Amino acid sequence: MTTILYNKVMETIIIDVNIFEEFSNDLSEVWIEKIALNSLRLGLLSLNSEFILEYHSLGITIADDITIQGLNNDYRGLNEITDVLAFSENYPGEYYGESEKTISTAESFPNETGYAGEIVLSYPQCKRQAEENKISINKELATLVSHGVLHLIGYDHTNDNELKIMEQIQIDSIKHLLDT
């Protein structure tokens, strides 16, 4: 449980981090929570959102390629590995499949009062992207966690301006938590 100051009001938010066992020795739940919290705080300040008053928990799962590919196929209609997915009842995202979508995010994920949603990230894809972009795995992981959190609170990147805003918040959210 973490307390966040927003609009001069102290609110408590639970960030539930789940790491698949095969990656648990490589990753820190506390560090991932800090990235998510920074992203949430900076993202909300930019939005001037009431999110923190409506929601008090979110989930982050660090998964494998098979899991993320299955979720991407089921919820977005794309049978491919992706880096990060954000599942939110309020911001459901696009479905790209040729057949009709058969699974509803709202029906499949917890619908508890105050639950903002779930971020699922492929750690193997994160590692591949870090190598491809010649950056540290921590920087790539932090960027993906931040990206997912921003999607949960309503950010998108359907045009260049939206993308620039998201990227700047991601940079600001992670810069002091990286080793470099």
Coordinates of C-alpha atoms in Angstrom, one line a residue, residues 85-150:
L85 CA -1.0 -4.5 -22.5
A86 CA -3.2 -2.4 -20.3
F87 CA -6.7 -3.6 -19.4
S88 CA -9.1 -0.9 -18.2
E89 CA -12.8 -0.9 -18.0
N90 CA -12.9 2.9 -18.8
Y91 CA -10.3 2.8 -21.6
P92 CA -10.7 -0.5 -23.4
G93 CA -8.4 0.1 -26.4
E94 CA -8.9 -1.0 -29.9
Y95 CA -9.7 -4.5 -31.2
Y96 CA -8.0 -5.3 -34.5
G97 CA -9.2 -8.9 -35.2
E98 CA -11.1 -9.9 -38.3
S99 CA -13.7 -11.9 -36.3
E100 CA -16.0 -10.4 -33.7
K101 CA -14.5 -9.9 -30.3
T102 CA -15.7 -12.7 -28.0
I103 CA -14.1 -11.6 -24.7
S104 CA -15.0 -8.4 -22.9
T105 CA -12.3 -6.8 -20.7
A106 CA -15.0 -5.7 -18.2
E107 CA -16.2 -9.3 -17.8
S108 CA -12.8 -10.9 -17.6
F109 CA -10.9 -8.7 -15.1
P110 CA -11.9 -7.8 -11.6
N111 CA -14.7 -5.3 -11.4
E112 CA -14.1 -4.4 -7.8
T113 CA -15.0 -0.9 -6.8
G114 CA -11.9 1.3 -7.1
Y115 CA -10.0 -1.2 -9.3
A116 CA -8.3 0.8 -12.1
G117 CA -7.2 -2.2 -14.2
E118 CA -4.3 -4.5 -15.0
I119 CA -1.0 -4.1 -16.8
V120 CA 0.5 -7.2 -18.3
L121 CA 4.1 -7.0 -19.6
S122 CA 6.2 -9.6 -21.4
Y123 CA 9.6 -9.7 -19.7
P124 CA 11.3 -11.7 -22.6
Q125 CA 10.0 -9.1 -25.1
C126 CA 11.2 -6.3 -22.8
K127 CA 14.7 -7.9 -22.8
R128 CA 14.7 -8.3 -26.6
Q129 CA 13.7 -4.6 -27.1
A130 CA 16.3 -3.4 -24.6
E131 CA 19.0 -5.3 -26.6
E132 CA 17.6 -4.0 -29.9
N133 CA 17.5 -0.4 -28.7
K134 CA 20.9 -0.8 -27.0
I135 CA 19.5 0.3 -23.6
S136 CA 19.5 -1.4 -20.2
I137 CA 16.8 -3.9 -19.4
N138 CA 15.8 -1.7 -16.4
K139 CA 15.3 1.3 -18.6
E140 CA 13.1 -0.7 -21.0
L141 CA 11.1 -2.3 -18.2
A142 CA 10.6 1.1 -16.5
T143 CA 9.4 2.6 -19.8
L144 CA 6.9 -0.2 -20.4
V145 CA 5.5 -0.1 -16.8
S146 CA 5.1 3.7 -17.1
H147 CA 3.5 3.3 -20.6
G148 CA 1.0 0.8 -19.2
V149 CA 0.1 3.0 -16.2
L150 CA -0.5 5.9 -18.5

